[in-house]
mmCIF file of C-alpha atoms and ligand atoms in Angstrom:
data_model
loop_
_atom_site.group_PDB
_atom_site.id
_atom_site.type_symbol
_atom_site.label_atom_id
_atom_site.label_comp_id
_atom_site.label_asym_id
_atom_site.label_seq_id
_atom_site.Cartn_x
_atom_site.Cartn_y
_atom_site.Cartn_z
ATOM 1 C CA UNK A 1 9.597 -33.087 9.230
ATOM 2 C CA UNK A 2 6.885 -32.611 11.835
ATOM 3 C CA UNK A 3 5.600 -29.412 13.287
ATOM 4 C CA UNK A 4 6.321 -28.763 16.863
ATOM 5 C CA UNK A 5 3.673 -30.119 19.075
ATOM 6 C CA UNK A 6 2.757 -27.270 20.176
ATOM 7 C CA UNK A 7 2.155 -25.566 17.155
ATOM 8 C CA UNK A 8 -0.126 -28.090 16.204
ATOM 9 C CA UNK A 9 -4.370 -27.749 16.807
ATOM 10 C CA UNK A 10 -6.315 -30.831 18.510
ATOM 11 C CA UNK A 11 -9.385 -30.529 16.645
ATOM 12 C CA UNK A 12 -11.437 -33.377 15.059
ATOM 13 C CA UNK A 13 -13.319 -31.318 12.504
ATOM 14 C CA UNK A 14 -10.027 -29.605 10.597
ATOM 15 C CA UNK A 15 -7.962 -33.108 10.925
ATOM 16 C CA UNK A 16 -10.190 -34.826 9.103
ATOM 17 C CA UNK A 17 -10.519 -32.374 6.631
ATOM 18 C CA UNK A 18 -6.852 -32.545 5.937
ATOM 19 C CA UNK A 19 -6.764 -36.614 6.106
ATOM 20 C CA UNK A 20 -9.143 -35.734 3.058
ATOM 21 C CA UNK A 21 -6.505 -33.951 1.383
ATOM 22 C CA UNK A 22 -8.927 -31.170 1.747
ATOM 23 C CA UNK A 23 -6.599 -28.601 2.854
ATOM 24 C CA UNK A 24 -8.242 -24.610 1.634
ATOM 25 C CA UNK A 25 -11.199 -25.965 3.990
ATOM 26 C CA UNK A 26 -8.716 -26.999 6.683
ATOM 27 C CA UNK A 27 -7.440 -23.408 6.003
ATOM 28 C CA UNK A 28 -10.385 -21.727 6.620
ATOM 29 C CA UNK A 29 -11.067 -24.041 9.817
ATOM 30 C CA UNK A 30 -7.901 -23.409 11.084
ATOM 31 C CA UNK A 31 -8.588 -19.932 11.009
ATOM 32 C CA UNK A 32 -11.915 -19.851 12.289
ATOM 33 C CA UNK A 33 -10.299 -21.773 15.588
ATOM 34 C CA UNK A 34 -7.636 -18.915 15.738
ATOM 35 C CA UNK A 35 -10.132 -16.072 15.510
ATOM 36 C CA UNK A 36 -11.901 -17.561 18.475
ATOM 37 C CA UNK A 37 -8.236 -18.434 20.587
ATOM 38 C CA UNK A 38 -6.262 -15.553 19.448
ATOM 39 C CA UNK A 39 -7.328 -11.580 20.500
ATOM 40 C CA UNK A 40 -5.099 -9.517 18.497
ATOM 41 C CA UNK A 41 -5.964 -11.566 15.152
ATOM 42 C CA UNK A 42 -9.679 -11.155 15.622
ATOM 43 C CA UNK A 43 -9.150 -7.321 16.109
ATOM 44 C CA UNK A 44 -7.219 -7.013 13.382
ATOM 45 C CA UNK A 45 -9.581 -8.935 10.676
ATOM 46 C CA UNK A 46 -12.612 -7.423 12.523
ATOM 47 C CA UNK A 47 -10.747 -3.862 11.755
ATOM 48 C CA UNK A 48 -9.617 -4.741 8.110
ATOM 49 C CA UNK A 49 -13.719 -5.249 7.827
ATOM 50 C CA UNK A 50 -14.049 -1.477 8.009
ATOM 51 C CA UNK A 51 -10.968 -0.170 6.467
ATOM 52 C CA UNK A 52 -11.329 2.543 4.151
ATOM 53 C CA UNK A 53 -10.495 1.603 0.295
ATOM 54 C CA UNK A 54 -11.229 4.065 -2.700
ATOM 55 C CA UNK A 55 -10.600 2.857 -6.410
ATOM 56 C CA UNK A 56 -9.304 3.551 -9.726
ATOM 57 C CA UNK A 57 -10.479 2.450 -12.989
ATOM 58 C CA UNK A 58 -7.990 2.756 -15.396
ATOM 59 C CA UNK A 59 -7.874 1.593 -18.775
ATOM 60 C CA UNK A 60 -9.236 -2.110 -18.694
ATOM 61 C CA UNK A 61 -8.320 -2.628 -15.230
ATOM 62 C CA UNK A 62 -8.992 -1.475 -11.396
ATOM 63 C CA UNK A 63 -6.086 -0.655 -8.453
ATOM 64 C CA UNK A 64 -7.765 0.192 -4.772
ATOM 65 C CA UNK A 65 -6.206 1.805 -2.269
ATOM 66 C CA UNK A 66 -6.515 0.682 1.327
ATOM 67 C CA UNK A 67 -6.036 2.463 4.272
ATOM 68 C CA UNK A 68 -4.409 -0.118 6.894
ATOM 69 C CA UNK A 69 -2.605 1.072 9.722
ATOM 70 C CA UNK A 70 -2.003 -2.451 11.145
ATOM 71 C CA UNK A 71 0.498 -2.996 8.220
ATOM 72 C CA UNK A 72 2.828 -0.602 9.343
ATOM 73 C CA UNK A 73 5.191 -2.191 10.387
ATOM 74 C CA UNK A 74 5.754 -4.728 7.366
ATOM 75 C CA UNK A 75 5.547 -1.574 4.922
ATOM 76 C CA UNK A 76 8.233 0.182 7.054
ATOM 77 C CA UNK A 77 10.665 -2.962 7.916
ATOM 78 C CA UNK A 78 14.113 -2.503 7.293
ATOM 79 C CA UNK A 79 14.933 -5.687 5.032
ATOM 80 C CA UNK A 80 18.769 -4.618 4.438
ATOM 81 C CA UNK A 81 21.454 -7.730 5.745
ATOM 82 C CA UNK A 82 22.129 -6.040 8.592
ATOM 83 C CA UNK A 83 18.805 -5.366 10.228
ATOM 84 C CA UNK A 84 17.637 -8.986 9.175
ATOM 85 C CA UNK A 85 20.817 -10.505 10.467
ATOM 86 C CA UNK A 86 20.277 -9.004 14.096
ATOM 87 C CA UNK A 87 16.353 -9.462 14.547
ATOM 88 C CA UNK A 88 14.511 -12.791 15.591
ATOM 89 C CA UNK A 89 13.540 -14.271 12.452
ATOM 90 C CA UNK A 90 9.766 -13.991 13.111
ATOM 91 C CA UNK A 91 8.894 -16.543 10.797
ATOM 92 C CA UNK A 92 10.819 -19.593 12.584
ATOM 93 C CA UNK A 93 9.105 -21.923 14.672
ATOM 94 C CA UNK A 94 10.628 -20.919 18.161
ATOM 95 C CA UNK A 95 9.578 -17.443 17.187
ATOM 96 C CA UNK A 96 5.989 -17.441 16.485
ATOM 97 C CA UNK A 97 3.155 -15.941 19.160
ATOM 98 C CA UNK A 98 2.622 -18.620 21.087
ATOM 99 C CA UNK A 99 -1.143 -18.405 19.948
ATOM 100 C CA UNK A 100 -0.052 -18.618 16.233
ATOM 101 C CA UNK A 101 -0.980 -22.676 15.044
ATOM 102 C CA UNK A 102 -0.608 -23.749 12.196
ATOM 103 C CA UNK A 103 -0.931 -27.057 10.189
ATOM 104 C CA UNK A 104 1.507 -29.022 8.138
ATOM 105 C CA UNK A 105 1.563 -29.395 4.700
ATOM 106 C CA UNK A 106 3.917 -30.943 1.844
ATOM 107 C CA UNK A 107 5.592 -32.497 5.235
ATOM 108 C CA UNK A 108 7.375 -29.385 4.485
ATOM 109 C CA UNK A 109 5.773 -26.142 5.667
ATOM 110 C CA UNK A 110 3.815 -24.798 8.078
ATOM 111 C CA UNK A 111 0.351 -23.022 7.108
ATOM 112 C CA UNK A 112 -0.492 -19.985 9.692
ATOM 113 C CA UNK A 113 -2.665 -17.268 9.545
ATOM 114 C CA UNK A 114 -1.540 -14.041 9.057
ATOM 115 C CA UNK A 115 -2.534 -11.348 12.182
ATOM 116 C CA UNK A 116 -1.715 -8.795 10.014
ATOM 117 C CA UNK A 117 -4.013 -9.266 7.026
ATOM 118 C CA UNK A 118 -4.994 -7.166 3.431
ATOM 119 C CA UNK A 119 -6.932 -9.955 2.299
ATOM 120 C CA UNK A 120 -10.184 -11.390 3.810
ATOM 121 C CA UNK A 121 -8.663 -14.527 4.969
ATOM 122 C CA UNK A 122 -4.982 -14.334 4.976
ATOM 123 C CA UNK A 123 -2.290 -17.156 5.212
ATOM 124 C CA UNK A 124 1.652 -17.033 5.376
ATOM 125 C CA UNK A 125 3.619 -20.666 4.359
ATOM 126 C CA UNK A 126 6.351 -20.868 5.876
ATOM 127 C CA UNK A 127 9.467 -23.501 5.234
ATOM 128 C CA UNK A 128 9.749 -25.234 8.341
ATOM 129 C CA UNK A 129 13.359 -24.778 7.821
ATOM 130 C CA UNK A 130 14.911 -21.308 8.104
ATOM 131 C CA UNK A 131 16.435 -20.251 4.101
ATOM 132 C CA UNK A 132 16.523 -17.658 2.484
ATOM 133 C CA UNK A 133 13.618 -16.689 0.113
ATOM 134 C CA UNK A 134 13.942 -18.068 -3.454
ATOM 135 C CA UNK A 135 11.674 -19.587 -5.835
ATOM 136 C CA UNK A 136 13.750 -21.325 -8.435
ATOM 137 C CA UNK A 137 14.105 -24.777 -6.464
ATOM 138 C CA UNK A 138 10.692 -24.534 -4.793
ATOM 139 C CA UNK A 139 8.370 -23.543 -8.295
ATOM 140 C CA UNK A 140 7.017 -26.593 -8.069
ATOM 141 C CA UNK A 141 6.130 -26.714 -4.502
ATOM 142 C CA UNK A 142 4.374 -23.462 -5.393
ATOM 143 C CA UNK A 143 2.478 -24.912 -8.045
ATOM 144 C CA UNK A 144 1.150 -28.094 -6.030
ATOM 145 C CA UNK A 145 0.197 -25.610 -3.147
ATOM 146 C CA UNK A 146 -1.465 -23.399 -5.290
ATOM 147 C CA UNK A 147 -3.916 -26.678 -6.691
ATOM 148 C CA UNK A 148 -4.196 -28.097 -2.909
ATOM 149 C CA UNK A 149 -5.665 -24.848 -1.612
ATOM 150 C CA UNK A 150 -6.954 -23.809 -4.768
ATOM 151 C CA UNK A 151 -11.113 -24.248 -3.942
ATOM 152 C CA UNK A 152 -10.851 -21.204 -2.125
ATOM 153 C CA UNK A 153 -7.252 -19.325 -2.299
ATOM 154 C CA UNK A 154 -4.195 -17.592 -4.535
ATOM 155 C CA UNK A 155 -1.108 -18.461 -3.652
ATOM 156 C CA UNK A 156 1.572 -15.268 -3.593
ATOM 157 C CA UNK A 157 5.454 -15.202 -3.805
ATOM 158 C CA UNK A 158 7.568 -11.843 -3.370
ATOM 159 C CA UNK A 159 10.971 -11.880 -4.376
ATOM 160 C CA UNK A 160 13.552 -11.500 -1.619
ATOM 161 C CA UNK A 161 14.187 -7.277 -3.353
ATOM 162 C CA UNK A 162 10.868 -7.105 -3.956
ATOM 163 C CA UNK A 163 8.426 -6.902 -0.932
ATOM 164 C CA UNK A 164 9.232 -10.244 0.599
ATOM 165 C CA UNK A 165 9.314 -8.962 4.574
ATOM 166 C CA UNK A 166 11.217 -12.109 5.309
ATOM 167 C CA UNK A 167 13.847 -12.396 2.614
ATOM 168 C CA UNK A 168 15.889 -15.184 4.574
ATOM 169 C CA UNK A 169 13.563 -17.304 5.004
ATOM 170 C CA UNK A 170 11.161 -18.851 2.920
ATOM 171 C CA UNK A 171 7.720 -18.478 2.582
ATOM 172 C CA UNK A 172 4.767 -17.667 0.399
ATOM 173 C CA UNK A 173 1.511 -16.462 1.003
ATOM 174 C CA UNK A 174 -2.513 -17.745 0.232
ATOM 175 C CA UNK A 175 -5.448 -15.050 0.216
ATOM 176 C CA UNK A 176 -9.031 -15.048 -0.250
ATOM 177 C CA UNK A 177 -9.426 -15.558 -4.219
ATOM 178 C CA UNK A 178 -10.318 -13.357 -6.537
ATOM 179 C CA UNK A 179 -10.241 -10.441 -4.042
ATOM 180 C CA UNK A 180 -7.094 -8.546 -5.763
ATOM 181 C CA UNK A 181 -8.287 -6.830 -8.915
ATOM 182 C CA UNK A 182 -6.157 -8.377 -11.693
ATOM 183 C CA UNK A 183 -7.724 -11.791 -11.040
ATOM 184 C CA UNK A 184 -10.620 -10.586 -12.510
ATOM 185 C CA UNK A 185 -9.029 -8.209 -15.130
ATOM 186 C CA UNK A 186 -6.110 -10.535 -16.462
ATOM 187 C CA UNK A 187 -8.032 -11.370 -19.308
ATOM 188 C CA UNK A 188 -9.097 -7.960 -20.294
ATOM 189 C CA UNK A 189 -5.685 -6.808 -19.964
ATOM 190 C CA UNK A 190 -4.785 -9.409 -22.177
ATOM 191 C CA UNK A 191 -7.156 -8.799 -24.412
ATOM 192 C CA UNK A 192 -5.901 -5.385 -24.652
ATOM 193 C CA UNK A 193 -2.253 -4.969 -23.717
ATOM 194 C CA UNK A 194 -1.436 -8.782 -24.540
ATOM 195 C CA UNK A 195 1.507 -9.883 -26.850
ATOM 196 C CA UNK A 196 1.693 -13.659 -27.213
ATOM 197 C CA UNK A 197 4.866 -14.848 -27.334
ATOM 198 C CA UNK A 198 4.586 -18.557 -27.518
ATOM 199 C CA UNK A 199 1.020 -20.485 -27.199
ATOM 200 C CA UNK A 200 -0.104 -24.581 -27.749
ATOM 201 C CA UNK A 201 -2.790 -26.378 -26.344
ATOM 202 C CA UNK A 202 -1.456 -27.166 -22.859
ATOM 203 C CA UNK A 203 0.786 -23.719 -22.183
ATOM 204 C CA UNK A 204 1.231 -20.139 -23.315
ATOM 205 C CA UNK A 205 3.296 -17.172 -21.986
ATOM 206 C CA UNK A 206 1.962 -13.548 -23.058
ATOM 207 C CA UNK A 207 3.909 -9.922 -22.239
ATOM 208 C CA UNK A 208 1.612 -7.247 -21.422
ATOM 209 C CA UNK A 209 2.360 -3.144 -20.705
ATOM 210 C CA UNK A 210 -0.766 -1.996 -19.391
ATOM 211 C CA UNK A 211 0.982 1.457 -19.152
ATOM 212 C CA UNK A 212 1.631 0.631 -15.401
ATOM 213 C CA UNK A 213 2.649 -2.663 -15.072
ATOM 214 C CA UNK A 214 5.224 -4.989 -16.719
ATOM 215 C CA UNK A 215 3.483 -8.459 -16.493
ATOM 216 C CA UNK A 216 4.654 -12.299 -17.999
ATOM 217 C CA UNK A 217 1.144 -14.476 -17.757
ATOM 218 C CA UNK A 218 1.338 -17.625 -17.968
ATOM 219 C CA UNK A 219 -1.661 -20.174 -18.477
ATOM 220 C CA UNK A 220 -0.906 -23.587 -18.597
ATOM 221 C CA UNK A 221 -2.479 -27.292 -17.569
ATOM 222 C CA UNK A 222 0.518 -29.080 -17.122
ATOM 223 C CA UNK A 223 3.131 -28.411 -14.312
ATOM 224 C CA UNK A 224 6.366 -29.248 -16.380
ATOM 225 C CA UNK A 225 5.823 -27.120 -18.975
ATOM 226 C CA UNK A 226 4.927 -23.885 -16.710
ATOM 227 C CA UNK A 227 7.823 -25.004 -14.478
ATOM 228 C CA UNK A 228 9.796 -25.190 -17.946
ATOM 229 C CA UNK A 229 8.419 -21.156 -18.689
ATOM 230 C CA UNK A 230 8.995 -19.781 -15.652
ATOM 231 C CA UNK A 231 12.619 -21.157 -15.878
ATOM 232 C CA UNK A 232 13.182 -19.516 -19.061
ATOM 233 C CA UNK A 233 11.606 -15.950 -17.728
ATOM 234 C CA UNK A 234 13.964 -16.662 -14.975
ATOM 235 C CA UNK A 235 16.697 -16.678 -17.286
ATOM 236 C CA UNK A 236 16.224 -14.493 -19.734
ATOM 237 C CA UNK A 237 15.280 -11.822 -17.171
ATOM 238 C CA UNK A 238 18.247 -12.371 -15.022
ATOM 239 C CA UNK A 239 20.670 -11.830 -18.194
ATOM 240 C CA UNK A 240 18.450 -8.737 -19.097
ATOM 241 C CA UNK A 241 18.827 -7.079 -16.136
ATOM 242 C CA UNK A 242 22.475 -8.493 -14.927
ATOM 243 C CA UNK A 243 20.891 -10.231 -11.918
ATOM 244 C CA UNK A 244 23.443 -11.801 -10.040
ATOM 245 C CA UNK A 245 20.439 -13.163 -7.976
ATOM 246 C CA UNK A 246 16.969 -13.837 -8.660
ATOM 247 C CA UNK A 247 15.829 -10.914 -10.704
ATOM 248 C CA UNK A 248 12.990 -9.004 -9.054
ATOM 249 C CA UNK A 249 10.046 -10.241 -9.272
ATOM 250 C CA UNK A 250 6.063 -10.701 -7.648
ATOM 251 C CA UNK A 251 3.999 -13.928 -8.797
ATOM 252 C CA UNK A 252 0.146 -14.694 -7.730
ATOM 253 C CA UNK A 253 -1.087 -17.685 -8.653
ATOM 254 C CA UNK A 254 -4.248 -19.703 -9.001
ATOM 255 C CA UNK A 255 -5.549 -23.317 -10.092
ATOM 256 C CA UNK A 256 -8.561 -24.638 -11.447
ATOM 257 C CA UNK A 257 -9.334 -28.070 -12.637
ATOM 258 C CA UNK A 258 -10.368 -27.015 -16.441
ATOM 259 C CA UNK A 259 -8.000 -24.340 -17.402
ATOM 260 C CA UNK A 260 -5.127 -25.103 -15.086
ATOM 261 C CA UNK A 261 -2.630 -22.578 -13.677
ATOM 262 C CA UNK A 262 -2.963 -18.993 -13.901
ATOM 263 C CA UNK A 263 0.601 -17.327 -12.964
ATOM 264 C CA UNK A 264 1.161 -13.874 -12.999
ATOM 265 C CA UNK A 265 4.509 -12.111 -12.900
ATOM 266 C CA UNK A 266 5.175 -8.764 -11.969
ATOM 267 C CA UNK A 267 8.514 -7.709 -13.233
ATOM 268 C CA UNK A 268 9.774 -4.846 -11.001
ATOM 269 C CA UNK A 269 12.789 -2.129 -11.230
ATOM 270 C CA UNK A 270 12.699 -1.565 -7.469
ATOM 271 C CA UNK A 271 11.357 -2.237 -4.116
ATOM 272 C CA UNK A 272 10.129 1.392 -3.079
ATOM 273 C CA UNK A 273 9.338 4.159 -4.866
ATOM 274 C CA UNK A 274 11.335 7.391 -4.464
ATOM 275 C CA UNK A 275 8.590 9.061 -2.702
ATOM 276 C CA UNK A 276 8.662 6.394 0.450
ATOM 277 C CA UNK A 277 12.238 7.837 0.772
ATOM 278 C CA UNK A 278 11.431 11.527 1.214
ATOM 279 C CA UNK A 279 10.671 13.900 4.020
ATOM 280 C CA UNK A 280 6.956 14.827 5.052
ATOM 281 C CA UNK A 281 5.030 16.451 3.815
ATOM 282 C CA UNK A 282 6.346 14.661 0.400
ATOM 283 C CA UNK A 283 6.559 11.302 2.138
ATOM 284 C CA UNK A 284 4.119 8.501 0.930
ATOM 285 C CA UNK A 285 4.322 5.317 3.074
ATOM 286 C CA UNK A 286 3.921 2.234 -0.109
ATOM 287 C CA UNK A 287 6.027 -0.670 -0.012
ATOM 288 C CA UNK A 288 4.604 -2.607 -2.705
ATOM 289 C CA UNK A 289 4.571 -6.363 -3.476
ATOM 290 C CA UNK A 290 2.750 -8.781 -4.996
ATOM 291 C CA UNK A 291 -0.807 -7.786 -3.748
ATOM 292 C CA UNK A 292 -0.285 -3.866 -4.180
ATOM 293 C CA UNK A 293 1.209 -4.910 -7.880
ATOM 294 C CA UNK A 294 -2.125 -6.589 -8.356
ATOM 295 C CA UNK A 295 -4.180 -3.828 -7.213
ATOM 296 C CA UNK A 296 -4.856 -3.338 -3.694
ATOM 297 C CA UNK A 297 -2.135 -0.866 -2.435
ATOM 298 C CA UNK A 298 -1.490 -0.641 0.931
ATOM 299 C CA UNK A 299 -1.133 2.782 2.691
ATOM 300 C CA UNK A 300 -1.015 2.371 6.492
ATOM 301 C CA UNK A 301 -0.930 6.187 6.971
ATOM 302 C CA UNK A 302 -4.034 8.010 6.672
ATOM 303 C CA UNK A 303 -2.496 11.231 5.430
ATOM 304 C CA UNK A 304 -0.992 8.784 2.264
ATOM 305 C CA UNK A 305 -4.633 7.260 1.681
ATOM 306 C CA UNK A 306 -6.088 10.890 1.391
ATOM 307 C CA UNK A 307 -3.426 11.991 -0.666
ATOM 308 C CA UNK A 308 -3.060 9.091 -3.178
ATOM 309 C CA UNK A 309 -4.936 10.034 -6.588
ATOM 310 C CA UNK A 310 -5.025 8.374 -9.690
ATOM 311 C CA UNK A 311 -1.933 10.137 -11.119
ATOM 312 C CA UNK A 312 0.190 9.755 -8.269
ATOM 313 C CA UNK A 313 -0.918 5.796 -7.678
ATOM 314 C CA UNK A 314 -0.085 5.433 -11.643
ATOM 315 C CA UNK A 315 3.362 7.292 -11.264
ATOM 316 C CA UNK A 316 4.545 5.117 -8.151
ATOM 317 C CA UNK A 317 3.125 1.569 -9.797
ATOM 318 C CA UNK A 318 5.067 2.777 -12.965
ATOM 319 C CA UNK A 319 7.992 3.963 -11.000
ATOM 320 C CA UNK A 320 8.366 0.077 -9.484
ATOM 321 C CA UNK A 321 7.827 -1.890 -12.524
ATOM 322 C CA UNK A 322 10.773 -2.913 -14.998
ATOM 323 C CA UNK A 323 11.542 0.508 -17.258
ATOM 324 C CA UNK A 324 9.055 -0.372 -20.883
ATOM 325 C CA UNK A 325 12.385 -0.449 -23.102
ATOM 326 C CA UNK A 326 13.919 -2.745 -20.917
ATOM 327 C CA UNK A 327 10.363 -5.255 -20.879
ATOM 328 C CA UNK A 328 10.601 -4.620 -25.062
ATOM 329 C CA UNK A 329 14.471 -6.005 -25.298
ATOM 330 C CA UNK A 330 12.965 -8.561 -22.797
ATOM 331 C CA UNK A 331 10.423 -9.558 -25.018
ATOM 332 C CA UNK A 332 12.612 -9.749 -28.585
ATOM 333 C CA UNK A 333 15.333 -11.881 -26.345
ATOM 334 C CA UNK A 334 12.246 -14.236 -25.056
ATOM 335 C CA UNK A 335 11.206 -14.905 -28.875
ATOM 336 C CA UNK A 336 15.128 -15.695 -29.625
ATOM 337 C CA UNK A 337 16.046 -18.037 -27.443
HETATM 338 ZN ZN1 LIG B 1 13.375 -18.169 10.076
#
């Protein structure tokens, strides 16, 4: 499948780059030619430049808050059938801005840069076909994108209950690596909160409670076997929690050539905390999903950012994640089967 011609960038410089298979620096190319082509993207990553952020250290780990109003709209979106069903599915082809280019990859996908970013350089990847947003058949896919762009990116999946502001069609995300806290804090929390459940030479799945967060990491250097784990979360999980669909669920991912893949899960209980739901002045605007989950929480109302402490940020992330005695049956079903 091809990308429609007019989606598609004339420039020398970024198709070689991809001839060379050398597709995170075709990323960043790509968005260096939209900054200069396209207005409202260059305001908006010129503004996320200066947006507020205040952090929390908690216990072996870090969660920032950032104050972006340009996400608004994505933290607010209705995502029930109904309000899907009757909007223009933004994420299709004929729907894009007609500045938005993107480039091809997998012969399956279309690479574009997000206009409304929370990371320093933002991507959305996008099925060329419209679908609904599921992982199960397109893990693998995930993996290979997450090695081809790996030099300089993480590659994100939100479930379609879970933050995913397109659940019916199919997409993930790649962002500026390393910038979202638990990259750098997965092995502390490991360290710390870590049970091991099963763990040889090539693969090894550990369950971690960091008191906030229920988490599945998985490292692994070879793509059946981690396709072969996720499965299994996928399946145990579901029964756990009597998913008739996929059970919810965040993953960020990363490659690199000596220790291999890096997957995190997020196992959640919910898409918005109770708290998104009420009347101001109780109201806090936070839609979380995979990046909030993994430590930079969005609040695109300044009244939330001032009012968000450590207590309250640790009550909401809590509030969203999979209930403790539910992750502990989780865990003693995982070792059985
Ligand atoms: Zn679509």
């Amino acid at each position: 499948m091809k990308i429609p011609v007019e989606k598609t960038v004339n420039d020398p410089v970024m198709q070689s780059l991809i001839d060379q298979n050398r597709y995170a620096d075709a990323a960043e190319c790509l968005f260096e030619l939209q900054l200069k082509s396209w207005k409202l993207m260059k305001t908006n990553y010129d503004a996320l430049k200066d947006a507020q952020i205040k952090s929390f250290w908690y216990d072996g780990f870090k969660l920032s808050v950032q104050f972006n109003p340009g996400r608004i709209k994505s933290t607010t979106a209705f995502v029930d059938k109904n309000a899907i069903a009757n909007r223009p599915c933004f994420l299709c082809n004929k729907n894009l801005p007609k500045e938005q280019k993107g480039i091809l990859i997998k012969d399956k996908y279309i690479l574009l840069c997000n206009p409304y970013p929370i990371l320093p350089l933002h991507f959305t990847i996008a099925k060329l076909d419209h679908e609904p947003q599921a992982i199960s058949e397109y893990f693998s896919d995930f993996l290979e994108l997450s090695k081809m762009l790996s030099d300089k990116y993480s590659l994100i999946y939100n479930g379609p209950a879970c933050g995913a502001s397109a659940p019916d069609h199919l997409h993930f995300q790649a962002g500026t690596r390393n910038f979202i806290p638990i990259e750098n804090d997965i092995h502390q929390i490991k360290n710390e909160y870590g049970k091991v459940i099963c763990e040889d030479e090539a693969n090894s799945i550990t369950f971690m409670n960091d008191g906030l967060r229920r988490i599945i990491f998985i490292e692994s250097t070879d793509q059946l076997l981690i396709e072969n784990s996720l499965s299994k979360v996928v399946e145990v999980y579901g029964k756990i929690t009597g998913s008739k669909t996929e059970p919810m669920m965040n993953l960020l991912c990363s490659f690199n050539n000596e220790s291999g893949w890096s997957l995190i899960i997020f196992l959640r209980s919910k898409h918005r905390p109770e708290l998104f739901f009420k009347n101001d002045p109780d109201k806090i605007l936070i839609s979380p999903a995979a990046i909030d989950m993994g430590g930079v929480i969005i609040t695109p109302r300044e009244e939330d950012f001032k009012k968000i402490d450590e207590k309250l940020l640790q009550k909401i992330v809590d509030e969203v994640s999979i209930n403790p005695n539910i992750f502990e049956s989780l865990i003693n079903l995982f070792k059985q089967s």
